[in-house]
N, CA, C and O atoms as a Tinker XYZ file with bonds, in Angstrom:
   440  protein
     1  N     -9.793000   66.849000   45.054000    73     2
     2  CA    -9.983000   65.432000   44.864000    64     1     3
     3  C    -10.371000   65.163000   43.412000    63     2     4     5
     4  O    -11.180000   65.896000   42.843000    81     3
     5  N     -9.808000   64.130000   42.817000    73     3     6
     6  CA   -10.082000   63.785000   41.424000    64     5     7
     7  C    -11.392000   63.029000   41.309000    63     6     8     9
     8  O    -11.732000   62.207000   42.159000    81     7
     9  N    -12.113000   63.320000   40.255000    73     7    10
    10  CA   -13.327000   62.545000   39.966000    64     9    11
    11  C    -13.073000   61.718000   38.718000    63    10    12    13
    12  O    -12.526000   62.215000   37.734000    81    11
    13  N    -13.467000   60.469000   38.762000    73    11    14
    14  CA   -13.264000   59.550000   37.650000    64    13    15
    15  C    -14.621000   59.135000   37.095000    63    14    16    17
    16  O    -15.554000   58.851000   37.845000    81    15
    17  N    -14.711000   59.105000   35.775000    73    15    18
    18  CA   -15.949000   58.707000   35.132000    64    17    19
    19  C    -15.908000   57.205000   34.877000    63    18    20    21
    20  O    -14.873000   56.650000   34.510000    81    19
    21  N    -17.031000   56.573000   35.075000    73    19    22
    22  CA   -17.138000   55.133000   34.869000    64    21    23
    23  C    -17.462000   54.872000   33.405000    63    22    24    25
    24  O    -18.355000   55.500000   32.837000    81    23
    25  N    -16.730000   53.940000   32.798000    73    23    26
    26  CA   -16.990000   53.556000   31.421000    64    25    27
    27  C    -18.183000   52.606000   31.408000    63    26    28    29
    28  O    -18.087000   51.474000   31.882000    81    27
    29  N    -19.299000   53.067000   30.867000    73    27    30
    30  CA   -20.512000   52.249000   30.856000    64    29    31
    31  C    -20.679000   51.479000   29.548000    63    30    32    33
    32  O    -21.713000   50.844000   29.337000    81    31
    33  N    -19.693000   51.525000   28.682000    73    31    34
    34  CA   -19.777000   50.835000   27.406000    64    33    35
    35  C    -19.056000   49.502000   27.388000    63    34    36    37
    36  O    -18.823000   48.939000   26.318000    81    35
    37  N    -18.701000   48.993000   28.549000    73    35    38
    38  CA   -17.956000   47.736000   28.609000    64    37    39
    39  C    -18.874000   46.582000   28.214000    63    38    40    41
    40  O    -19.995000   46.475000   28.712000    81    39
    41  N    -18.401000   45.734000   27.330000    73    39    42
    42  CA   -19.162000   44.565000   26.911000    64    41    43
    43  C    -20.037000   44.815000   25.699000    63    42    44    45
    44  O    -20.551000   43.858000   25.119000    81    43
    45  N    -20.227000   46.050000   25.297000    73    43    46
    46  CA   -21.032000   46.348000   24.120000    64    45    47
    47  C    -20.164000   46.278000   22.867000    63    46    48    49
    48  O    -18.948000   46.464000   22.923000    81    47
    49  N    -20.813000   46.006000   21.737000    73    47    50
    50  CA   -20.072000   45.929000   20.488000    64    49    51
    51  C    -19.800000   47.327000   19.953000    63    50    52    53
    52  O    -20.467000   48.296000   20.314000    81    51
    53  N    -18.813000   47.399000   19.094000    73    51    54
    54  CA   -18.444000   48.661000   18.474000    64    53    55
    55  C    -19.530000   49.032000   17.465000    63    54    56    57
    56  O    -19.987000   48.184000   16.699000    81    55
    57  N    -19.939000   50.295000   17.469000    73    55    58
    58  CA   -20.963000   50.740000   16.530000    64    57    59
    59  C    -20.593000   52.112000   15.985000    63    58    60    61
    60  O    -20.144000   52.986000   16.727000    81    59
    61  N    -20.785000   52.292000   14.683000    73    59    62
    62  CA   -20.525000   53.578000   14.048000    64    61    63
    63  C    -21.571000   53.810000   12.976000    63    62    64    65
    64  O    -21.641000   53.062000   12.001000    81    63
    65  N    -22.376000   54.832000   13.147000    73    63    66
    66  CA   -23.431000   55.212000   12.201000    64    65    67
    67  C    -24.366000   54.055000   11.879000    63    66    68    69
    68  O    -24.838000   53.949000   10.746000    81    67
    69  N    -24.644000   53.193000   12.838000    73    67    70
    70  CA   -25.548000   52.070000   12.632000    64    69    71
    71  C    -24.868000   50.770000   12.249000    63    70    72    73
    72  O    -25.478000   49.706000   12.355000    81    71
    73  N    -23.617000   50.828000   11.806000    73    71    74
    74  CA   -22.892000   49.597000   11.469000    64    73    75
    75  C    -22.351000   48.983000   12.745000    63    74    76    77
    76  O    -21.748000   49.671000   13.569000    81    75
    77  N    -22.567000   47.691000   12.904000    73    75    78
    78  CA   -22.137000   47.014000   14.118000    64    77    79
    79  C    -21.154000   45.898000   13.785000    63    78    80    81
    80  O    -21.193000   45.304000   12.707000    81    79
    81  N    -20.294000   45.640000   14.722000    73    79    82
    82  CA   -19.394000   44.479000   14.750000    64    81    83
    83  C    -18.615000   44.299000   13.456000    63    82    84    85
    84  O    -17.896000   45.205000   13.034000    81    83
    85  N    -18.752000   43.131000   12.821000    73    83    86
    86  CA   -17.912000   42.797000   11.672000    64    85    87
    87  C    -18.245000   43.637000   10.449000    63    86    88    89
    88  O    -17.401000   43.773000    9.564000    81    87
    89  N    -19.440000   44.204000   10.367000    73    87    90
    90  CA   -19.796000   45.033000    9.219000    64    89    91
    91  C    -18.956000   46.307000    9.181000    63    90    92    93
    92  O    -18.652000   46.826000    8.107000    81    91
    93  N    -18.591000   46.795000   10.333000    73    91    94
    94  CA   -17.744000   47.979000   10.407000    64    93    95
    95  C    -16.362000   47.686000    9.823000    63    94    96    97
    96  O    -15.784000   48.525000    9.133000    81    95
    97  N    -15.838000   46.500000   10.101000    73    95    98
    98  CA   -14.526000   46.119000    9.573000    64    97    99
    99  C    -14.598000   45.816000    8.071000    63    98   100   101
   100  O    -13.660000   46.115000    7.333000    81    99
   101  N    -15.701000   45.227000    7.624000    73    99   102
   102  CA   -15.894000   44.994000    6.193000    64   101   103
   103  C    -15.954000   46.329000    5.454000    63   102   104   105
   104  O    -15.355000   46.496000    4.392000    81   103
   105  N    -16.687000   47.272000    6.036000    73   103   106
   106  CA   -16.838000   48.594000    5.455000    64   105   107
   107  C    -15.497000   49.316000    5.361000    63   106   108   109
   108  O    -15.147000   49.835000    4.301000    81   107
   109  N    -14.748000   49.352000    6.455000    73   107   110
   110  CA   -13.462000   50.060000    6.481000    64   109   111
   111  C    -12.443000   49.382000    5.571000    63   110   112   113
   112  O    -11.729000   50.060000    4.831000    81   111
   113  N    -12.369000   48.070000    5.615000    73   111   114
   114  CA   -11.432000   47.341000    4.755000    64   113   115
   115  C    -11.773000   47.485000    3.284000    63   114   116   117
   116  O    -10.881000   47.607000    2.445000    81   115
   117  N    -13.058000   47.471000    2.969000    73   115   118
   118  CA   -13.481000   47.644000    1.582000    64   117   119
   119  C    -13.147000   49.018000    1.046000    63   118   120   121
   120  O    -12.680000   49.153000   -0.085000    81   119
   121  N    -13.385000   50.043000    1.858000    73   119   122
   122  CA   -13.054000   51.400000    1.410000    64   121   123
   123  C    -11.553000   51.582000    1.254000    63   122   124   125
   124  O    -11.101000   52.265000    0.335000    81   123
   125  N    -10.784000   50.981000    2.141000    73   123   126
   126  CA    -9.325000   51.062000    2.021000    64   125   127
   127  C     -8.842000   50.343000    0.762000    63   126   128   129
   128  O     -7.968000   50.841000    0.053000    81   127
   129  N     -9.407000   49.186000    0.493000    73   127   130
   130  CA    -9.057000   48.450000   -0.718000    64   129   131
   131  C     -9.435000   49.208000   -1.981000    63   130   132   133
   132  O     -8.680000   49.217000   -2.953000    81   131
   133  N    -10.605000   49.847000   -1.969000    73   131   134
   134  CA   -11.013000   50.642000   -3.130000    64   133   135
   135  C    -10.106000   51.852000   -3.333000    63   134   136   137
   136  O     -9.805000   52.225000   -4.467000    81   135
   137  N     -9.678000   52.455000   -2.246000    73   135   138
   138  CA    -8.756000   53.589000   -2.353000    64   137   139
   139  C     -7.449000   53.154000   -3.008000    63   138   140   141
   140  O     -6.941000   53.837000   -3.897000    81   139
   141  N     -6.911000   52.034000   -2.577000    73   139   142
   142  CA    -5.664000   51.523000   -3.167000    64   141   143
   143  C     -5.874000   51.178000   -4.643000    63   142   144   145
   144  O     -5.003000   51.442000   -5.472000    81   143
   145  N     -7.025000   50.589000   -4.971000    73   143   146
   146  CA    -7.322000   50.222000   -6.361000    64   145   147
   147  C     -7.398000   51.458000   -7.264000    63   146   148   149
   148  O     -6.853000   51.459000   -8.367000    81   147
   149  N     -8.069000   52.499000   -6.796000    73   147   150
   150  CA    -8.182000   53.728000   -7.584000    64   149   151
   151  C     -6.812000   54.396000   -7.722000    63   150   152   153
   152  O     -6.500000   54.956000   -8.773000    81   151
   153  N     -6.003000   54.341000   -6.677000    73   151   154
   154  CA    -4.654000   54.914000   -6.765000    64   153   155
   155  C     -3.805000   54.158000   -7.788000    63   154   156   157
   156  O     -3.033000   54.771000   -8.525000    81   155
   157  N     -3.943000   52.849000   -7.836000    73   155   158
   158  CA    -3.201000   52.053000   -8.820000    64   157   159
   159  C     -3.670000   52.388000  -10.231000    63   158   160   161
   160  O     -2.859000   52.513000  -11.149000    81   159
   161  N     -4.991000   52.535000  -10.399000    73   159   162
   162  CA    -5.510000   52.913000  -11.715000    64   161   163
   163  C     -4.958000   54.274000  -12.152000    63   162   164   165
   164  O     -4.568000   54.455000  -13.305000    81   163
   165  N     -4.930000   55.212000  -11.229000    73   163   166
   166  CA    -4.446000   56.558000  -11.547000    64   165   167
   167  C     -2.965000   56.544000  -11.912000    63   166   168   169
   168  O     -2.547000   57.217000  -12.853000    81   167
   169  N     -2.169000   55.770000  -11.158000    73   167   170
   170  CA    -0.733000   55.691000  -11.444000    64   169   171
   171  C     -0.450000   54.931000  -12.739000    63   170   172   173
   172  O      0.589000   55.127000  -13.369000    81   171
   173  N     -1.395000   54.053000  -13.132000    73   171   174
   174  CA    -1.216000   53.311000  -14.382000    64   173   175
   175  C     -1.512000   54.170000  -15.600000    63   174   176   177
   176  O     -1.238000   53.763000  -16.729000    81   175
   177  N     -2.068000   55.352000  -15.382000    73   175   178
   178  CA    -2.295000   56.257000  -16.500000    64   177   179
   179  C     -3.720000   56.276000  -17.014000    63   178   180   181
   180  O     -3.978000   56.808000  -18.093000    81   179
   181  N     -4.647000   55.709000  -16.268000    73   179   182
   182  CA    -6.052000   55.731000  -16.678000    64   181   183
   183  C     -6.578000   57.154000  -16.495000    63   182   184   185
   184  O     -6.126000   57.883000  -15.612000    81   183
   185  N     -7.520000   57.534000  -17.323000    73   183   186
   186  CA    -8.098000   58.870000  -17.282000    64   185   187
   187  C     -8.649000   59.182000  -15.877000    63   186   188   189
   188  O     -9.204000   58.309000  -15.210000    81   187
   189  N     -8.487000   60.424000  -15.449000    73   187   190
   190  CA    -8.883000   60.832000  -14.106000    64   189   191
   191  C    -10.381000   60.674000  -13.883000    63   190   192   193
   192  O    -10.805000   60.244000  -12.811000    81   191
   193  N    -11.185000   61.016000  -14.886000    73   191   194
   194  CA   -12.640000   60.903000  -14.743000    64   193   195
   195  C    -13.084000   59.444000  -14.635000    63   194   196   197
   196  O    -14.046000   59.130000  -13.934000    81   195
   197  N    -12.381000   58.566000  -15.330000    73   195   198
   198  CA   -12.695000   57.138000  -15.217000    64   197   199
   199  C    -12.335000   56.638000  -13.819000    63   198   200   201
   200  O    -13.089000   55.873000  -13.218000    81   199
   201  N    -11.187000   57.069000  -13.303000    73   199   202
   202  CA   -10.793000   56.675000  -11.942000    64   201   203
   203  C    -11.808000   57.163000  -10.910000    63   202   204   205
   204  O    -12.191000   56.423000  -10.004000    81   203
   205  N    -12.238000   58.413000  -11.059000    73   203   206
   206  CA   -13.221000   58.966000  -10.120000    64   205   207
   207  C    -14.562000   58.262000  -10.224000    63   206   208   209
   208  O    -15.205000   58.001000   -9.207000    81   207
   209  N    -14.991000   57.953000  -11.438000    73   207   210
   210  CA   -16.285000   57.269000  -11.590000    64   209   211
   211  C    -16.219000   55.838000  -11.065000    63   210   212   213
   212  O    -17.158000   55.373000  -10.419000    81   211
   213  N    -15.120000   55.136000  -11.337000    73   211   214
   214  CA   -14.967000   53.770000  -10.801000    64   213   215
   215  C    -14.934000   53.805000   -9.277000    63   214   216   217
   216  O    -15.574000   52.980000   -8.625000    81   215
   217  N    -14.198000   54.748000   -8.709000    73   215   218
   218  CA   -14.127000   54.869000   -7.256000    64   217   219
   219  C    -15.461000   55.231000   -6.641000    63   218   220   221
   220  O    -15.848000   54.663000   -5.621000    81   219
   221  N    -16.172000   56.175000   -7.251000    73   219   222
   222  CA   -17.467000   56.592000   -6.717000    64   221   223
   223  C    -18.521000   55.502000   -6.806000    63   222   224   225
   224  O    -19.245000   55.258000   -5.841000    81   223
   225  N    -18.612000   54.843000   -7.961000    73   223   226
   226  CA   -19.612000   53.785000   -8.132000    64   225   227
   227  C    -19.326000   52.581000   -7.232000    63   226   228   229
   228  O    -20.234000   52.043000   -6.598000    81   227
   229  N    -18.069000   52.167000   -7.182000    73   227   230
   230  CA   -17.750000   50.987000   -6.371000    64   229   231
   231  C    -17.874000   51.281000   -4.873000    63   230   232   233
   232  O    -18.281000   50.408000   -4.107000    81   231
   233  N    -17.529000   52.492000   -4.450000    73   231   234
   234  CA   -17.686000   52.812000   -3.027000    64   233   235
   235  C    -19.152000   52.932000   -2.648000    63   234   236   237
   236  O    -19.534000   52.526000   -1.550000    81   235
   237  N    -19.988000   53.481000   -3.531000    73   235   238
   238  CA   -21.415000   53.546000   -3.222000    64   237   239
   239  C    -22.025000   52.153000   -3.189000    63   238   240   241
   240  O    -22.898000   51.881000   -2.365000    81   239
   241  N    -21.579000   51.267000   -4.073000    73   239   242
   242  CA   -22.048000   49.880000   -4.045000    64   241   243
   243  C    -21.622000   49.181000   -2.757000    63   242   244   245
   244  O    -22.404000   48.440000   -2.162000    81   243
   245  N    -20.391000   49.414000   -2.332000    73   243   246
   246  CA   -19.901000   48.824000   -1.081000    64   245   247
   247  C    -20.702000   49.332000    0.116000    63   246   248   249
   248  O    -21.086000   48.546000    0.984000    81   247
   249  N    -20.953000   50.616000    0.166000    73   247   250
   250  CA   -21.720000   51.189000    1.270000    64   249   251
   251  C    -23.137000   50.624000    1.287000    63   250   252   253
   252  O    -23.648000   50.248000    2.343000    81   251
   253  N    -23.764000   50.565000    0.129000    73   251   254
   254  CA   -25.129000   50.048000    0.034000    64   253   255
   255  C    -25.193000   48.582000    0.479000    63   254   256   257
   256  O    -26.077000   48.213000    1.252000    81   255
   257  N    -24.274000   47.753000    0.004000    73   255   258
   258  CA   -24.278000   46.335000    0.360000    64   257   259
   259  C    -23.979000   46.118000    1.833000    63   258   260   261
   260  O    -24.571000   45.239000    2.459000    81   259
   261  N    -23.069000   46.904000    2.397000    73   259   262
   262  CA   -22.727000   46.742000    3.807000    64   261   263
   263  C    -23.909000   47.082000    4.703000    63   262   264   265
   264  O    -24.197000   46.352000    5.651000    81   263
   265  N    -24.594000   48.179000    4.414000    73   263   266
   266  CA   -25.764000   48.537000    5.207000    64   265   267
   267  C    -26.914000   47.560000    4.981000    63   266   268   269
   268  O    -27.705000   47.315000    5.892000    81   267
   269  N    -27.013000   47.004000    3.781000    73   267   270
   270  CA   -28.031000   45.998000    3.502000    64   269   271
   271  C    -27.785000   44.729000    4.321000    63   270   272   273
   272  O    -28.716000   44.177000    4.908000    81   271
   273  N    -26.536000   44.268000    4.359000    73   271   274
   274  CA   -26.193000   43.085000    5.160000    64   273   275
   275  C    -26.395000   43.352000    6.643000    63   274   276   277
   276  O    -26.863000   42.477000    7.371000    81   275
   277  N    -26.046000   44.553000    7.100000    73   275   278
   278  CA   -26.221000   44.905000    8.504000    64   277   279
   279  C    -27.693000   44.884000    8.885000    63   278   280   281
   280  O    -28.042000   44.408000    9.964000    81   279
   281  N    -28.551000   45.388000    8.027000    73   279   282
   282  CA   -29.984000   45.387000    8.316000    64   281   283
   283  C    -30.605000   44.010000    8.205000    63   282   284   285
   284  O    -31.532000   43.688000    8.948000    81   283
   285  N    -30.108000   43.187000    7.285000    73   283   286
   286  CA   -30.705000   41.871000    7.051000    64   285   287
   287  C    -30.300000   40.850000    8.108000    63   286   288   289
   288  O    -31.150000   40.130000    8.633000    81   287
   289  N    -29.020000   40.782000    8.421000    73   287   290
   290  CA   -28.523000   39.724000    9.297000    64   289   291
   291  C    -28.263000   40.174000   10.725000    63   290   292   293
   292  O    -28.174000   39.327000   11.613000    81   291
   293  N    -28.140000   41.444000   10.980000    73   291   294
   294  CA   -27.924000   41.917000   12.339000    64   293   295
   295  C    -26.484000   41.752000   12.795000    63   294   296   297
   296  O    -25.565000   41.544000   12.003000    81   295
   297  N    -26.333000   41.856000   14.109000    73   295   298
   298  CA   -24.988000   41.906000   14.692000    64   297   299
   299  C    -24.201000   40.614000   14.521000    63   298   300   301
   300  O    -23.032000   40.643000   14.138000    81   299
   301  N    -24.833000   39.491000   14.802000    73   299   302
   302  CA   -24.124000   38.204000   14.740000    64   301   303
   303  C    -24.613000   37.321000   13.602000    63   302   304   305
   304  O    -24.162000   36.182000   13.478000    81   303
   305  N    -25.514000   37.812000   12.775000    73   303   306
   306  CA   -26.135000   36.984000   11.747000    64   305   307
   307  C    -25.201000   36.497000   10.675000    63   306   308   309
   308  O    -25.359000   35.381000   10.179000    81   307
   309  N    -24.224000   37.310000   10.302000    73   307   310
   310  CA   -23.297000   36.903000    9.253000    64   309   311
   311  C    -22.416000   35.749000    9.722000    63   310   312   313
   312  O    -22.089000   34.855000    8.942000    81   311
   313  N    -22.032000   35.772000   11.001000    73   311   314
   314  CA   -21.250000   34.662000   11.553000    64   313   315
   315  C    -22.110000   33.399000   11.650000    63   314   316   317
   316  O    -21.622000   32.295000   11.409000    81   315
   317  N    -23.389000   33.561000   12.004000    73   315   318
   318  CA   -24.289000   32.415000   12.071000    64   317   319
   319  C    -24.510000   31.821000   10.690000    63   318   320   321
   320  O    -24.594000   30.602000   10.538000    81   319
   321  N    -24.603000   32.676000    9.689000    73   319   322
   322  CA   -24.792000   32.202000    8.317000    64   321   323
   323  C    -23.583000   31.412000    7.837000    63   322   324   325
   324  O    -23.739000   30.365000    7.209000    81   323
   325  N    -22.379000   31.902000    8.126000    73   323   326
   326  CA   -21.181000   31.165000    7.715000    64   325   327
   327  C    -21.029000   29.865000    8.490000    63   326   328   329
   328  O    -20.543000   28.873000    7.945000    81   327
   329  N    -21.437000   29.856000    9.756000    73   327   330
   330  CA   -21.373000   28.621000   10.538000    64   329   331
   331  C    -22.386000   27.601000   10.033000    63   330   332   333
   332  O    -22.119000   26.399000   10.040000    81   331
   333  N    -23.549000   28.080000    9.596000    73   331   334
   334  CA   -24.569000   27.183000    9.072000    64   333   335
   335  C    -24.112000   26.534000    7.767000    63   334   336   337
   336  O    -24.451000   25.381000    7.502000    81   335
   337  N    -23.355000   27.253000    6.959000    73   335   338
   338  CA   -22.845000   26.684000    5.710000    64   337   339
   339  C    -21.793000   25.615000    5.969000    63   338   340   341
   340  O    -21.661000   24.676000    5.184000    81   339
   341  N    -21.045000   25.744000    7.059000    73   339   342
   342  CA   -20.007000   24.766000    7.383000    64   341   343
   343  C    -20.561000   23.540000    8.103000    63   342   344   345
   344  O    -19.899000   22.505000    8.165000    81   343
   345  N    -21.765000   23.652000    8.644000    73   343   346
   346  CA   -22.366000   22.554000    9.403000    64   345   347
   347  C    -22.834000   21.456000    8.451000    63   346   348   349
   348  O    -23.530000   21.750000    7.479000    81   347
   349  N    -22.468000   20.201000    8.707000    73   347   350
   350  CA   -22.884000   19.132000    7.798000    64   349   351
   351  C    -24.386000   18.860000    7.905000    63   350   352   353
   352  O    -24.972000   18.978000    8.981000    81   351
   353  N    -24.997000   18.496000    6.782000    73   351   354
   354  CA   -26.435000   18.204000    6.787000    64   353   355
   355  C    -26.715000   16.865000    7.456000    63   354   356   357
   356  O    -27.729000   16.712000    8.136000    81   355
   357  N    -25.834000   15.907000    7.270000    73   355   358
   358  CA   -25.960000   14.616000    7.926000    64   357   359
   359  C    -24.575000   14.010000    8.103000    63   358   360   361
   360  O    -23.631000   14.378000    7.404000    81   359
   361  N    -24.464000   13.081000    9.041000    73   359   362
   362  CA   -23.187000   12.450000    9.341000    64   361   363
   363  C    -23.199000   11.051000    8.735000    63   362   364   365
   364  O    -24.144000   10.286000    8.931000    81   363
   365  N    -22.157000   10.730000    8.008000    73   363   366
   366  CA   -22.051000    9.422000    7.380000    64   365   367
   367  C    -21.100000    8.571000    8.203000    63   366   368   369
   368  O    -19.967000    8.967000    8.480000    81   367
   369  N    -21.570000    7.418000    8.580000    73   367   370
   370  CA   -20.726000    6.470000    9.291000    64   369   371
   371  C    -20.518000    5.269000    8.390000    63   370   372   373
   372  O    -21.474000    4.560000    8.075000    81   371
   373  N    -19.298000    5.031000    7.974000    73   371   374
   374  CA   -19.024000    3.960000    7.026000    64   373   375
   375  C    -18.549000    2.663000    7.697000    63   374   376   377
   376  O    -18.335000    1.657000    7.021000    81   375
   377  N    -18.390000    2.688000    8.994000    73   375   378
   378  CA   -17.981000    1.466000    9.681000    64   377   379
   379  C    -19.191000    0.572000    9.928000    63   378   380   381
   380  O    -20.304000    1.052000   10.145000    81   379
   381  N    -18.954000   -0.723000    9.890000    73   379   382
   382  CA   -20.057000   -1.628000   10.188000    64   381   383
   383  C    -20.286000   -1.675000   11.697000    63   382   384   385
   384  O    -19.389000   -1.347000   12.473000    81   383
   385  N    -21.448000   -2.070000   12.099000    73   383   386
   386  CA   -21.831000   -2.080000   13.513000    64   385   387
   387  C    -20.957000   -3.045000   14.312000    63   386   388   389
   388  O    -20.684000   -2.803000   15.488000    81   387
   389  N    -20.522000   -4.124000   13.692000    73   387   390
   390  CA   -19.687000   -5.119000   14.384000    64   389   391
   391  C    -18.403000   -4.496000   14.922000    63   390   392   393
   392  O    -17.957000   -4.874000   16.005000    81   391
   393  N    -17.802000   -3.563000   14.209000    73   391   394
   394  CA   -16.561000   -2.931000   14.672000    64   393   395
   395  C    -16.793000   -2.105000   15.930000    63   394   396   397
   396  O    -15.927000   -2.054000   16.803000    81   395
   397  N    -17.943000   -1.462000   16.033000    73   395   398
   398  CA   -18.245000   -0.696000   17.237000    64   397   399
   399  C    -18.440000   -1.615000   18.433000    63   398   400   401
   400  O    -17.985000   -1.315000   19.537000    81   399
   401  N    -19.115000   -2.730000   18.211000    73   399   402
   402  CA   -19.341000   -3.682000   19.299000    64   401   403
   403  C    -18.040000   -4.348000   19.719000    63   402   404   405
   404  O    -17.807000   -4.583000   20.904000    81   403
   405  N    -17.207000   -4.646000   18.755000    73   403   406
   406  CA   -15.927000   -5.290000   19.052000    64   405   407
   407  C    -15.040000   -4.393000   19.902000    63   406   408   409
   408  O    -14.417000   -4.870000   20.850000    81   407
   409  N    -14.969000   -3.114000   19.587000    73   407   410
   410  CA   -14.114000   -2.226000   20.371000    64   409   411
   411  C    -14.669000   -2.025000   21.779000    63   410   412   413
   412  O    -13.899000   -1.832000   22.720000    81   411
   413  N    -15.962000   -2.066000   21.934000    73   411   414
   414  CA   -16.558000   -1.926000   23.268000    64   413   415
   415  C    -16.297000   -3.157000   24.123000    63   414   416   417
   416  O    -16.097000   -3.029000   25.331000    81   415
   417  N    -16.294000   -4.340000   23.531000    73   415   418
   418  CA   -16.037000   -5.561000   24.287000    64   417   419
   419  C    -14.580000   -5.597000   24.759000    63   418   420   421
   420  O    -14.316000   -6.016000   25.886000    81   419
   421  N    -13.652000   -5.175000   23.940000    73   419   422
   422  CA   -12.249000   -5.184000   24.328000    64   421   423
   423  C    -11.992000   -4.228000   25.486000    63   422   424   425
   424  O    -11.205000   -4.545000   26.377000    81   423
   425  N    -12.626000   -3.088000   25.493000    73   423   426
   426  CA   -12.444000   -2.145000   26.581000    64   425   427
   427  C    -13.053000   -2.675000   27.876000    63   426   428   429
   428  O    -12.522000   -2.439000   28.961000    81   427
   429  N    -14.147000   -3.379000   27.759000    73   427   430
   430  CA   -14.803000   -3.910000   28.957000    64   429   431
   431  C    -14.000000   -5.053000   29.566000    63   430   432   433
   432  O    -14.040000   -5.234000   30.783000    81   431
   433  N    -13.265000   -5.837000   28.759000    73   431   434
   434  CA   -12.513000   -6.962000   29.290000    64   433   435
   435  C    -11.243000   -6.535000   30.024000    63   434   436   437
   436  O    -10.705000   -7.302000   30.824000    81   435
   437  N    -10.757000   -5.318000   29.760000    73   435   438
   438  CA    -9.552000   -4.836000   30.424000    64   437   439
   439  C     -9.895000   -4.486000   31.816000    63   438   440
   440  O     -9.028000   -4.053000   32.575000    81   439
């Protein structure tokens, strides 16, 4: 008889070495972009040591910033921060009050 294991990770976010959710994708995409950038520099004829130093410094900066954001904002904090920036501080209504009353009276008479 076959035995099947139950997947107990359903509903949990993806995590790798402490990076959760969108930070993992930022990390992977950033490293991939840096790899392509260093390859372009190398093919353009830039010195090998300069390519290695640019790649090493920028990748360490990316890793440091990604883990810093992960620790500061948490799993959903970066999305909350971007939503807060898009949220208006106040709503401006430029119509006069008479127009609101007029439209309500017309609907009531129908």
